[in-house]
């Protein structure tokens, strides 16, 4: 680790000290983990009864359907958020003061309010309407035949809540991206006679989307993780299905371990993709520093921070 | 309730009845926000401590500690908070042999565990933002890693880290609303109950509760801005 500025390349004595610190640290961590495993053994978490559920085809099928439900909610939410983000992001950089004000109010409101509150609001107020729309369109029948449940009112509440929140965050990301494009580009576009909207569509937006791609992917990870909030409205996604199984078999620990692995596998790959894209961009293109904004969610913030460091 | 009888009489009566539901239940909502703040404050303090220690792990020269830090981040940044809530409130009490109703404590634990990972990343990004020359100078006058981190890097990193840390704390307050699903009577739970009992007050109760969260969020970012200005250094 000679790359770190915090310490020198270790000599023999430092290496010995580090080894001792490493061993002590590992022992402490192992003691904590060992205690948890011991308690798991004591409370009979390793018995076949608590794990056999994962070999039962019916349970596996219900978990697979729940995973599909999670992905349906996530994909719908991400697509709609991107549209919402593009529209409101464009409004935020518009020259029309009214459009700018509307978009600012909407974006700031939905970023400051907890997602749980938004989902509950839509669900308690409009779930029945949303469900009957879904019934009329035949979506409920299709999904029910596929074994995915009849909770389209809950699904719609979840997706609308996620769209309002993630869309607002994406609008901010989009705005930051447009503003990071060098001024000269805009001036050049005007000078060859492009209108404002042409400049935004043809010159600024494509570059903004490219610079902001890592942040957009991180935001998708956030959206995917947040679909688990479907639990609060009874939507049959992964965590809720897991909870139902765990309540029946009293095996919360095994179920959590399995579900966490699924989420980590998906989200970690997406995060790696975001990291890869961000690194590739750092090589080809210099980013203007994005001003740290405390209202952006932590995931996105960290992404932006990393990009700024790459640039420096 | 008279409101239901009058609801046909016109929009103004309709709207007023919703407002009445909000104003007459304001004490319940304030109590809910008290719980929201208690949850967030306790989880926030624990997360700040644990997250800073983890960040020190992640930049330390000891490979084993770095691995622990990385593993923690990877696991808890990618697991949904709701899943942590499920295992903390239903699984852990049995596992650790804790009896009685400690839902609030376990909710704090779930929030703190999740938030620590983000605090760690925020602090680490702050450490990375300190000019390398500072660390080199500290090393050249003979400071050890611990001294270097404690006396030179962390004090400066903490300044750079205020904006990302603020975003983590704001996210924490908003995330505390998840506790609603685990029957903790915080603000969102109170809102749900009020709307269930008085559906006609949907908009009033929602915007009233939303306003409460917005005030908290703006208070946090206001305080952070004051700190940022106070601690600002000429570079």
mmCIF file of N, CA, C and O in Angstrom, chain A residues 1 5-8 18 21-22 26 39-40 43 109 111-114 116-118 120-121 124-126 165 225 228-229 231-232 243 252 256 259-260 263-264 267-268 292 294-296 298-299 301-302 305 309, chain B residues 59-62 64 66 74 77-80 82-83 86-87 90-91 94-95 97 114 118 121 125 132 135 139 145 148 153 163 167 171 174 177-178 180-181 188 191-192 195-196 202-203 206-207 210 213-214 217:
data_model
loop_
_atom_site.group_PDB
_atom_site.id
_atom_site.type_symbol
_atom_site.label_atom_id
_atom_site.label_comp_id
_atom_site.label_asym_id
_atom_site.label_seq_id
_atom_site.Cartn_x
_atom_site.Cartn_y
_atom_site.Cartn_z
ATOM 1 N N UNK A 1 0.827 -1.207 0.000
ATOM 2 C CA UNK A 1 0.000 0.000 0.000
ATOM 3 C C UNK A 1 0.864 1.261 0.000
ATOM 4 O O UNK A 1 0.714 2.137 0.833
ATOM 5 N N UNK A 5 -0.968 7.993 1.382
ATOM 6 C CA UNK A 5 -0.085 9.041 1.862
ATOM 7 C C UNK A 5 0.006 9.011 3.377
ATOM 8 O O UNK A 5 0.749 9.768 3.977
ATOM 9 N N UNK A 6 -0.801 8.138 3.996
ATOM 10 C CA UNK A 6 -0.892 8.181 5.446
ATOM 11 C C UNK A 6 0.249 7.459 6.141
ATOM 12 O O UNK A 6 0.549 7.713 7.285
ATOM 13 N N UNK A 7 0.878 6.517 5.441
ATOM 14 C CA UNK A 7 1.960 5.782 6.111
ATOM 15 C C UNK A 7 3.013 5.401 5.083
ATOM 16 O O UNK A 7 2.751 5.337 3.881
ATOM 17 N N UNK A 8 4.224 5.144 5.610
ATOM 18 C CA UNK A 8 5.325 4.780 4.728
ATOM 19 C C UNK A 8 5.239 3.313 4.371
ATOM 20 O O UNK A 8 4.507 2.552 4.985
ATOM 21 N N UNK A 18 2.260 -4.277 12.510
ATOM 22 C CA UNK A 18 1.022 -4.396 11.722
ATOM 23 C C UNK A 18 0.464 -5.808 11.796
ATOM 24 O O UNK A 18 -0.741 -6.004 11.857
ATOM 25 N N UNK A 21 -1.191 -6.097 15.132
ATOM 26 C CA UNK A 21 -2.471 -5.381 15.108
ATOM 27 C C UNK A 21 -3.491 -6.164 14.288
ATOM 28 O O UNK A 21 -4.662 -6.282 14.673
ATOM 29 N N UNK A 22 -3.027 -6.715 13.171
ATOM 30 C CA UNK A 22 -3.911 -7.495 12.303
ATOM 31 C C UNK A 22 -4.455 -8.708 13.030
ATOM 32 O O UNK A 22 -5.647 -9.003 12.959
ATOM 33 N N UNK A 26 -8.244 -9.206 13.987
ATOM 34 C CA UNK A 26 -8.965 -10.366 13.451
ATOM 35 C C UNK A 26 -9.581 -11.168 14.584
ATOM 36 O O UNK A 26 -10.713 -11.658 14.466
ATOM 37 N N UNK A 39 -24.374 -18.449 19.165
ATOM 38 C CA UNK A 39 -25.781 -18.208 19.501
ATOM 39 C C UNK A 39 -26.699 -18.842 18.457
ATOM 40 O O UNK A 39 -27.771 -19.350 18.779
ATOM 41 N N UNK A 40 -26.253 -18.787 17.186
ATOM 42 C CA UNK A 40 -27.061 -19.416 16.142
ATOM 43 C C UNK A 40 -27.163 -20.911 16.384
ATOM 44 O O UNK A 40 -28.216 -21.517 16.207
ATOM 45 N N UNK A 43 -29.444 -21.482 19.421
ATOM 46 C CA UNK A 43 -30.863 -21.297 19.127
ATOM 47 C C UNK A 43 -31.294 -22.168 17.946
ATOM 48 O O UNK A 43 -32.332 -21.953 17.347
ATOM 49 N N UNK A 109 -39.397 19.379 -2.900
ATOM 50 C CA UNK A 109 -40.376 18.740 -2.016
ATOM 51 C C UNK A 109 -40.152 17.231 -1.961
ATOM 52 O O UNK A 109 -40.023 16.647 -0.892
ATOM 53 N N UNK A 111 -37.638 15.471 -2.654
ATOM 54 C CA UNK A 111 -36.358 15.013 -2.116
ATOM 55 C C UNK A 111 -36.318 15.112 -0.599
ATOM 56 O O UNK A 111 -35.582 14.394 0.058
ATOM 57 N N UNK A 112 -37.102 16.036 -0.028
ATOM 58 C CA UNK A 112 -37.022 16.260 1.407
ATOM 59 C C UNK A 112 -37.953 15.341 2.193
ATOM 60 O O UNK A 112 -37.771 15.149 3.384
ATOM 61 N N UNK A 113 -38.952 14.774 1.518
ATOM 62 C CA UNK A 113 -39.959 13.973 2.211
ATOM 63 C C UNK A 113 -39.555 12.496 2.167
ATOM 64 O O UNK A 113 -39.100 12.026 1.131
ATOM 65 N N UNK A 114 -39.708 11.764 3.283
ATOM 66 C CA UNK A 114 -39.344 10.338 3.260
ATOM 67 C C UNK A 114 -40.152 9.573 2.213
ATOM 68 O O UNK A 114 -41.343 9.825 2.040
ATOM 69 N N UNK A 116 -41.111 6.575 2.407
ATOM 70 C CA UNK A 116 -42.176 5.831 3.089
ATOM 71 C C UNK A 116 -43.461 6.650 3.121
ATOM 72 O O UNK A 116 -44.558 6.141 2.866
ATOM 73 N N UNK A 117 -43.302 7.942 3.391
ATOM 74 C CA UNK A 117 -44.456 8.838 3.487
ATOM 75 C C UNK A 117 -45.165 8.944 2.127
ATOM 76 O O UNK A 117 -46.391 8.898 2.043
ATOM 77 N N UNK A 118 -44.368 9.082 1.062
ATOM 78 C CA UNK A 118 -44.946 9.193 -0.287
ATOM 79 C C UNK A 118 -45.719 7.935 -0.644
ATOM 80 O O UNK A 118 -46.856 7.996 -1.131
ATOM 81 N N UNK A 120 -46.970 5.646 1.358
ATOM 82 C CA UNK A 120 -48.175 5.529 2.192
ATOM 83 C C UNK A 120 -49.277 6.455 1.697
ATOM 84 O O UNK A 120 -50.441 6.070 1.622
ATOM 85 N N UNK A 121 -48.891 7.679 1.331
ATOM 86 C CA UNK A 121 -49.870 8.666 0.854
ATOM 87 C C UNK A 121 -50.587 8.142 -0.390
ATOM 88 O O UNK A 121 -51.817 8.108 -0.443
ATOM 89 N N UNK A 124 -52.719 4.911 0.631
ATOM 90 C CA UNK A 124 -53.926 5.148 1.435
ATOM 91 C C UNK A 124 -54.956 5.952 0.663
ATOM 92 O O UNK A 124 -56.156 5.775 0.834
ATOM 93 N N UNK A 125 -54.502 6.851 -0.232
ATOM 94 C CA UNK A 125 -55.440 7.701 -0.932
ATOM 95 C C UNK A 125 -55.945 7.127 -2.243
ATOM 96 O O UNK A 125 -57.081 7.364 -2.632
ATOM 97 N N UNK A 126 -55.087 6.386 -2.955
ATOM 98 C CA UNK A 126 -55.426 6.078 -4.345
ATOM 99 C C UNK A 126 -55.281 4.606 -4.744
ATOM 100 O O UNK A 126 -55.448 4.257 -5.911
ATOM 101 N N UNK A 165 -39.638 10.237 -5.984
ATOM 102 C CA UNK A 165 -38.411 10.488 -5.240
ATOM 103 C C UNK A 165 -37.172 10.359 -6.138
ATOM 104 O O UNK A 165 -36.387 11.301 -6.273
ATOM 105 N N UNK A 225 -33.004 -1.234 -4.184
ATOM 106 C CA UNK A 225 -33.037 -1.492 -2.744
ATOM 107 C C UNK A 225 -34.365 -1.012 -2.155
ATOM 108 O O UNK A 225 -34.943 -1.647 -1.296
ATOM 109 N N UNK A 228 -37.941 -2.713 -1.681
ATOM 110 C CA UNK A 228 -38.275 -3.500 -0.489
ATOM 111 C C UNK A 228 -39.283 -2.760 0.390
ATOM 112 O O UNK A 228 -39.907 -3.363 1.256
ATOM 113 N N UNK A 229 -39.438 -1.434 0.158
ATOM 114 C CA UNK A 229 -40.454 -0.690 0.909
ATOM 115 C C UNK A 229 -41.858 -1.133 0.507
ATOM 116 O O UNK A 229 -42.834 -0.759 1.146
ATOM 117 N N UNK A 231 -42.964 -3.739 1.137
ATOM 118 C CA UNK A 231 -43.419 -4.438 2.349
ATOM 119 C C UNK A 231 -44.454 -3.634 3.124
ATOM 120 O O UNK A 231 -45.411 -4.196 3.648
ATOM 121 N N UNK A 232 -44.286 -2.300 3.166
ATOM 122 C CA UNK A 232 -45.203 -1.509 3.989
ATOM 123 C C UNK A 232 -46.600 -1.419 3.392
ATOM 124 O O UNK A 232 -47.539 -1.089 4.084
ATOM 125 N N UNK A 243 -40.235 -12.493 4.617
ATOM 126 C CA UNK A 243 -40.782 -12.322 5.955
ATOM 127 C C UNK A 243 -41.928 -13.308 6.201
ATOM 128 O O UNK A 243 -42.033 -13.895 7.272
ATOM 129 N N UNK A 252 -35.875 -16.605 10.719
ATOM 130 C CA UNK A 252 -35.533 -15.259 10.237
ATOM 131 C C UNK A 252 -34.066 -15.148 9.831
ATOM 132 O O UNK A 252 -33.737 -14.496 8.848
ATOM 133 N N UNK A 256 -32.889 -14.256 6.115
ATOM 134 C CA UNK A 256 -32.190 -12.984 5.914
ATOM 135 C C UNK A 256 -30.855 -13.200 5.215
ATOM 136 O O UNK A 256 -30.488 -12.435 4.317
ATOM 137 N N UNK A 259 -31.609 -13.857 1.498
ATOM 138 C CA UNK A 259 -32.085 -12.666 0.785
ATOM 139 C C UNK A 259 -30.979 -11.612 0.659
ATOM 140 O O UNK A 259 -30.821 -10.983 -0.395
ATOM 141 N N UNK A 260 -30.207 -11.425 1.743
ATOM 142 C CA UNK A 260 -29.132 -10.440 1.691
ATOM 143 C C UNK A 260 -28.161 -10.807 0.574
ATOM 144 O O UNK A 260 -27.700 -9.926 -0.169
ATOM 145 N N UNK A 263 -29.626 -9.694 -2.787
ATOM 146 C CA UNK A 263 -29.542 -8.246 -2.983
ATOM 147 C C UNK A 263 -28.102 -7.802 -3.204
ATOM 148 O O UNK A 263 -27.805 -6.978 -4.068
ATOM 149 N N UNK A 264 -27.177 -8.352 -2.392
ATOM 150 C CA UNK A 264 -25.786 -7.924 -2.503
ATOM 151 C C UNK A 264 -25.249 -8.294 -3.881
ATOM 152 O O UNK A 264 -24.567 -7.498 -4.526
ATOM 153 N N UNK A 267 -26.849 -5.770 -6.453
ATOM 154 C CA UNK A 267 -26.431 -4.381 -6.265
ATOM 155 C C UNK A 267 -24.932 -4.196 -6.407
ATOM 156 O O UNK A 267 -24.469 -3.181 -6.931
ATOM 157 N N UNK A 268 -24.171 -5.200 -5.935
ATOM 158 C CA UNK A 268 -22.722 -5.075 -6.020
ATOM 159 C C UNK A 268 -22.285 -5.071 -7.487
ATOM 160 O O UNK A 268 -21.441 -4.266 -7.884
ATOM 161 N N UNK A 292 -20.993 19.886 -3.814
ATOM 162 C CA UNK A 292 -21.614 18.924 -2.915
ATOM 163 C C UNK A 292 -22.952 19.466 -2.450
ATOM 164 O O UNK A 292 -23.050 20.587 -1.990
ATOM 165 N N UNK A 294 -26.089 18.702 0.074
ATOM 166 C CA UNK A 294 -26.486 17.834 1.182
ATOM 167 C C UNK A 294 -27.823 17.129 0.969
ATOM 168 O O UNK A 294 -28.113 16.167 1.660
ATOM 169 N N UNK A 295 -28.613 17.589 0.023
ATOM 170 C CA UNK A 295 -29.910 16.928 -0.156
ATOM 171 C C UNK A 295 -29.846 15.733 -1.100
ATOM 172 O O UNK A 295 -30.791 14.973 -1.205
ATOM 173 N N UNK A 296 -28.727 15.584 -1.801
ATOM 174 C CA UNK A 296 -28.586 14.385 -2.636
ATOM 175 C C UNK A 296 -28.383 13.179 -1.715
ATOM 176 O O UNK A 296 -27.758 13.310 -0.683
ATOM 177 N N UNK A 298 -26.881 9.791 -0.051
ATOM 178 C CA UNK A 298 -25.479 9.451 0.160
ATOM 179 C C UNK A 298 -24.849 8.654 -0.978
ATOM 180 O O UNK A 298 -23.717 8.932 -1.356
ATOM 181 N N UNK A 299 -25.566 7.697 -1.525
ATOM 182 C CA UNK A 299 -24.972 6.858 -2.583
ATOM 183 C C UNK A 299 -24.468 7.718 -3.725
ATOM 184 O O UNK A 299 -23.354 7.577 -4.205
ATOM 185 N N UNK A 301 -23.958 10.976 -3.714
ATOM 186 C CA UNK A 301 -22.927 11.890 -3.236
ATOM 187 C C UNK A 301 -21.561 11.269 -3.354
ATOM 188 O O UNK A 301 -20.610 11.874 -3.830
ATOM 189 N N UNK A 302 -21.453 10.019 -2.861
ATOM 190 C CA UNK A 302 -20.163 9.359 -2.830
ATOM 191 C C UNK A 302 -19.646 9.186 -4.248
ATOM 192 O O UNK A 302 -18.481 9.399 -4.545
ATOM 193 N N UNK A 305 -18.313 12.477 -5.333
ATOM 194 C CA UNK A 305 -17.051 12.733 -4.658
ATOM 195 C C UNK A 305 -15.918 11.984 -5.356
ATOM 196 O O UNK A 305 -14.870 12.546 -5.626
ATOM 197 N N UNK A 309 -12.473 13.384 -7.133
ATOM 198 C CA UNK A 309 -11.106 13.011 -6.808
ATOM 199 C C UNK A 309 -10.365 12.515 -8.036
ATOM 200 O O UNK A 309 -9.205 12.816 -8.246
ATOM 201 N N UNK B 59 -8.553 2.970 5.956
ATOM 202 C CA UNK B 59 -7.337 3.626 5.474
ATOM 203 C C UNK B 59 -6.104 3.156 6.258
ATOM 204 O O UNK B 59 -5.019 3.680 6.058
ATOM 205 N N UNK B 60 -6.296 2.180 7.158
ATOM 206 C CA UNK B 60 -5.177 1.767 8.010
ATOM 207 C C UNK B 60 -4.179 0.903 7.241
ATOM 208 O O UNK B 60 -4.495 0.338 6.202
ATOM 209 N N UNK B 61 -2.919 0.803 7.755
ATOM 210 C CA UNK B 61 -1.929 -0.023 7.071
ATOM 211 C C UNK B 61 -2.132 -1.512 7.309
ATOM 212 O O UNK B 61 -1.432 -2.325 6.708
ATOM 213 N N UNK B 62 -3.069 -1.889 8.187
ATOM 214 C CA UNK B 62 -3.238 -3.308 8.503
ATOM 215 C C UNK B 62 -4.245 -3.941 7.536
ATOM 216 O O UNK B 62 -5.414 -3.567 7.537
ATOM 217 N N UNK B 64 -5.816 -6.764 7.417
ATOM 218 C CA UNK B 64 -6.980 -7.453 7.975
ATOM 219 C C UNK B 64 -8.079 -6.447 8.315
ATOM 220 O O UNK B 64 -9.257 -6.684 8.057
ATOM 221 N N UNK B 66 -8.451 -3.446 6.995
ATOM 222 C CA UNK B 66 -9.007 -2.899 5.743
ATOM 223 C C UNK B 66 -10.063 -3.838 5.184
ATOM 224 O O UNK B 66 -11.122 -3.416 4.734
ATOM 225 N N UNK B 74 -19.529 -3.364 1.883
ATOM 226 C CA UNK B 74 -20.150 -4.118 0.794
ATOM 227 C C UNK B 74 -21.463 -4.742 1.244
ATOM 228 O O UNK B 74 -22.461 -4.694 0.535
ATOM 229 N N UNK B 77 -24.113 -1.637 2.547
ATOM 230 C CA UNK B 77 -24.566 -0.657 1.552
ATOM 231 C C UNK B 77 -25.515 -1.288 0.563
ATOM 232 O O UNK B 77 -26.314 -0.617 -0.074
ATOM 233 N N UNK B 78 -25.402 -2.611 0.396
ATOM 234 C CA UNK B 78 -26.184 -3.269 -0.647
ATOM 235 C C UNK B 78 -27.402 -4.022 -0.129
ATOM 236 O O UNK B 78 -28.167 -4.573 -0.911
ATOM 237 N N UNK B 79 -27.554 -4.074 1.190
ATOM 238 C CA UNK B 79 -28.728 -4.746 1.753
ATOM 239 C C UNK B 79 -29.801 -3.695 2.028
ATOM 240 O O UNK B 79 -29.493 -2.645 2.573
ATOM 241 N N UNK B 80 -31.059 -3.984 1.647
ATOM 242 C CA UNK B 80 -32.114 -2.996 1.928
ATOM 243 C C UNK B 80 -32.304 -2.810 3.436
ATOM 244 O O UNK B 80 -32.208 -3.777 4.195
ATOM 245 N N UNK B 82 -34.986 -2.293 4.971
ATOM 246 C CA UNK B 82 -36.155 -3.033 5.447
ATOM 247 C C UNK B 82 -35.764 -4.442 5.890
ATOM 248 O O UNK B 82 -36.235 -4.943 6.910
ATOM 249 N N UNK B 83 -34.847 -5.055 5.120
ATOM 250 C CA UNK B 83 -34.401 -6.409 5.466
ATOM 251 C C UNK B 83 -33.667 -6.389 6.808
ATOM 252 O O UNK B 83 -33.840 -7.289 7.638
ATOM 253 N N UNK B 86 -36.198 -6.261 9.453
ATOM 254 C CA UNK B 86 -36.834 -7.562 9.677
ATOM 255 C C UNK B 86 -35.958 -8.425 10.582
ATOM 256 O O UNK B 86 -36.419 -8.959 11.588
ATOM 257 N N UNK B 87 -34.670 -8.514 10.252
ATOM 258 C CA UNK B 87 -33.820 -9.424 11.039
ATOM 259 C C UNK B 87 -33.534 -8.838 12.423
ATOM 260 O O UNK B 87 -33.465 -9.572 13.412
ATOM 261 N N UNK B 90 -37.209 -9.115 14.379
ATOM 262 C CA UNK B 90 -37.795 -10.451 14.559
ATOM 263 C C UNK B 90 -36.745 -11.521 14.834
ATOM 264 O O UNK B 90 -37.019 -12.483 15.540
ATOM 265 N N UNK B 91 -35.566 -11.383 14.248
ATOM 266 C CA UNK B 91 -34.570 -12.451 14.349
ATOM 267 C C UNK B 91 -33.614 -12.295 15.513
ATOM 268 O O UNK B 91 -33.396 -13.228 16.290
ATOM 269 N N UNK B 94 -34.393 -13.167 19.493
ATOM 270 C CA UNK B 94 -34.328 -14.593 19.788
ATOM 271 C C UNK B 94 -32.893 -15.091 19.786
ATOM 272 O O UNK B 94 -32.474 -15.843 20.663
ATOM 273 N N UNK B 95 -32.126 -14.632 18.794
ATOM 274 C CA UNK B 95 -30.749 -15.095 18.631
ATOM 275 C C UNK B 95 -29.911 -14.731 19.849
ATOM 276 O O UNK B 95 -29.125 -15.528 20.337
ATOM 277 N N UNK B 97 -31.078 -14.016 22.735
ATOM 278 C CA UNK B 97 -31.746 -14.408 23.979
ATOM 279 C C UNK B 97 -32.247 -13.226 24.782
ATOM 280 O O UNK B 97 -32.239 -13.252 26.010
ATOM 281 N N UNK B 114 -27.044 0.246 9.335
ATOM 282 C CA UNK B 114 -27.144 0.652 7.922
ATOM 283 C C UNK B 114 -26.408 1.963 7.687
ATOM 284 O O UNK B 114 -25.611 2.088 6.765
ATOM 285 N N UNK B 118 -22.605 4.253 5.418
ATOM 286 C CA UNK B 118 -22.588 5.497 4.647
ATOM 287 C C UNK B 118 -21.718 6.546 5.332
ATOM 288 O O UNK B 118 -21.028 7.312 4.668
ATOM 289 N N UNK B 121 -18.152 5.747 4.404
ATOM 290 C CA UNK B 121 -17.790 6.182 3.057
ATOM 291 C C UNK B 121 -17.628 7.696 2.992
ATOM 292 O O UNK B 121 -16.725 8.206 2.329
ATOM 293 N N UNK B 125 -14.129 9.569 2.147
ATOM 294 C CA UNK B 125 -13.973 10.501 1.029
ATOM 295 C C UNK B 125 -13.387 11.815 1.541
ATOM 296 O O UNK B 125 -12.618 12.469 0.843
ATOM 297 N N UNK B 132 -2.439 15.629 -0.036
ATOM 298 C CA UNK B 132 -1.417 14.653 0.333
ATOM 299 C C UNK B 132 -0.197 15.295 0.989
ATOM 300 O O UNK B 132 0.447 14.686 1.835
ATOM 301 N N UNK B 135 -0.219 15.116 4.776
ATOM 302 C CA UNK B 135 0.163 13.839 5.362
ATOM 303 C C UNK B 135 1.665 13.628 5.228
ATOM 304 O O UNK B 135 2.322 13.136 6.144
ATOM 305 N N UNK B 139 4.264 13.143 8.237
ATOM 306 C CA UNK B 139 5.154 11.981 8.326
ATOM 307 C C UNK B 139 6.606 12.420 8.422
ATOM 308 O O UNK B 139 7.411 11.829 9.138
ATOM 309 N N UNK B 145 1.361 6.773 12.219
ATOM 310 C CA UNK B 145 0.079 6.705 11.507
ATOM 311 C C UNK B 145 -1.049 7.224 12.380
ATOM 312 O O UNK B 145 -1.863 8.037 11.952
ATOM 313 N N UNK B 148 -0.719 10.968 12.927
ATOM 314 C CA UNK B 148 -1.002 11.586 11.631
ATOM 315 C C UNK B 148 -2.511 11.693 11.422
ATOM 316 O O UNK B 148 -3.059 12.752 11.124
ATOM 317 N N UNK B 153 -4.895 14.636 9.804
ATOM 318 C CA UNK B 153 -5.830 14.314 8.719
ATOM 319 C C UNK B 153 -7.283 14.464 9.156
ATOM 320 O O UNK B 153 -8.059 15.207 8.547
ATOM 321 N N UNK B 163 -20.546 18.383 4.204
ATOM 322 C CA UNK B 163 -21.675 18.205 3.283
ATOM 323 C C UNK B 163 -22.092 16.750 3.060
ATOM 324 O O UNK B 163 -23.278 16.434 3.218
ATOM 325 N N UNK B 167 -25.704 14.915 4.280
ATOM 326 C CA UNK B 167 -26.621 14.154 3.430
ATOM 327 C C UNK B 167 -26.908 12.789 4.042
ATOM 328 O O UNK B 167 -28.019 12.270 3.959
ATOM 329 N N UNK B 171 -30.615 11.610 5.212
ATOM 330 C CA UNK B 171 -31.127 10.315 4.761
ATOM 331 C C UNK B 171 -31.541 9.464 5.949
ATOM 332 O O UNK B 171 -32.543 8.747 5.901
ATOM 333 N N UNK B 174 -34.946 10.518 7.185
ATOM 334 C CA UNK B 174 -35.984 10.049 6.262
ATOM 335 C C UNK B 174 -36.135 8.531 6.357
ATOM 336 O O UNK B 174 -37.247 7.999 6.317
ATOM 337 N N UNK B 177 -38.374 6.590 8.932
ATOM 338 C CA UNK B 177 -39.800 6.347 8.666
ATOM 339 C C UNK B 177 -40.087 4.873 8.411
ATOM 340 O O UNK B 177 -41.221 4.424 8.563
ATOM 341 N N UNK B 178 -39.059 4.096 8.032
ATOM 342 C CA UNK B 178 -39.251 2.659 7.814
ATOM 343 C C UNK B 178 -39.736 1.985 9.098
ATOM 344 O O UNK B 178 -40.482 1.009 9.053
ATOM 345 N N UNK B 180 -41.940 2.671 10.865
ATOM 346 C CA UNK B 180 -43.398 2.653 10.820
ATOM 347 C C UNK B 180 -43.927 1.233 10.621
ATOM 348 O O UNK B 180 -44.871 0.812 11.294
ATOM 349 N N UNK B 181 -43.300 0.489 9.695
ATOM 350 C CA UNK B 181 -43.775 -0.846 9.370
ATOM 351 C C UNK B 181 -43.516 -1.830 10.511
ATOM 352 O O UNK B 181 -44.006 -2.951 10.488
ATOM 353 N N UNK B 188 -44.509 8.882 10.696
ATOM 354 C CA UNK B 188 -45.202 8.266 9.563
ATOM 355 C C UNK B 188 -46.292 7.305 10.031
ATOM 356 O O UNK B 188 -47.339 7.179 9.400
ATOM 357 N N UNK B 191 -49.185 9.358 10.987
ATOM 358 C CA UNK B 191 -49.880 9.816 9.780
ATOM 359 C C UNK B 191 -50.766 8.707 9.220
ATOM 360 O O UNK B 191 -51.922 8.942 8.872
ATOM 361 N N UNK B 192 -50.214 7.496 9.146
ATOM 362 C CA UNK B 192 -50.981 6.373 8.605
ATOM 363 C C UNK B 192 -52.256 6.171 9.401
ATOM 364 O O UNK B 192 -53.344 6.026 8.835
ATOM 365 N N UNK B 195 -54.843 8.973 8.694
ATOM 366 C CA UNK B 195 -55.502 8.862 7.382
ATOM 367 C C UNK B 195 -56.466 7.680 7.366
ATOM 368 O O UNK B 195 -57.555 7.752 6.811
ATOM 369 N N UNK B 196 -56.084 6.592 8.034
ATOM 370 C CA UNK B 196 -56.973 5.428 8.118
ATOM 371 C C UNK B 196 -58.290 5.810 8.792
ATOM 372 O O UNK B 196 -59.363 5.456 8.313
ATOM 373 N N UNK B 202 -56.967 13.251 3.976
ATOM 374 C CA UNK B 202 -55.752 12.743 3.320
ATOM 375 C C UNK B 202 -54.706 13.828 3.050
ATOM 376 O O UNK B 202 -53.573 13.743 3.509
ATOM 377 N N UNK B 203 -55.133 14.876 2.297
ATOM 378 C CA UNK B 203 -54.156 15.875 1.869
ATOM 379 C C UNK B 203 -53.603 16.680 3.040
ATOM 380 O O UNK B 203 -52.406 16.932 3.128
ATOM 381 N N UNK B 206 -51.281 14.497 5.146
ATOM 382 C CA UNK B 206 -50.039 14.201 4.424
ATOM 383 C C UNK B 206 -49.134 15.431 4.368
ATOM 384 O O UNK B 206 -47.961 15.366 4.729
ATOM 385 N N UNK B 207 -49.706 16.581 3.930
ATOM 386 C CA UNK B 207 -48.839 17.752 3.785
ATOM 387 C C UNK B 207 -48.375 18.268 5.153
ATOM 388 O O UNK B 207 -47.266 18.787 5.281
ATOM 389 N N UNK B 210 -45.571 15.943 6.035
ATOM 390 C CA UNK B 210 -44.453 16.243 5.135
ATOM 391 C C UNK B 210 -43.753 17.518 5.594
ATOM 392 O O UNK B 210 -42.518 17.578 5.628
ATOM 393 N N UNK B 213 -41.311 16.859 8.360
ATOM 394 C CA UNK B 213 -40.035 16.307 7.881
ATOM 395 C C UNK B 213 -39.202 17.385 7.191
ATOM 396 O O UNK B 213 -37.986 17.450 7.359
ATOM 397 N N UNK B 214 -39.888 18.239 6.410
ATOM 398 C CA UNK B 214 -39.145 19.276 5.684
ATOM 399 C C UNK B 214 -38.468 20.226 6.671
ATOM 400 O O UNK B 214 -37.310 20.603 6.490
ATOM 401 N N UNK B 217 -35.401 18.479 7.976
ATOM 402 C CA UNK B 217 -34.360 18.416 6.958
ATOM 403 C C UNK B 217 -33.682 19.782 6.793
ATOM 404 O O UNK B 217 -32.447 19.879 6.751
#
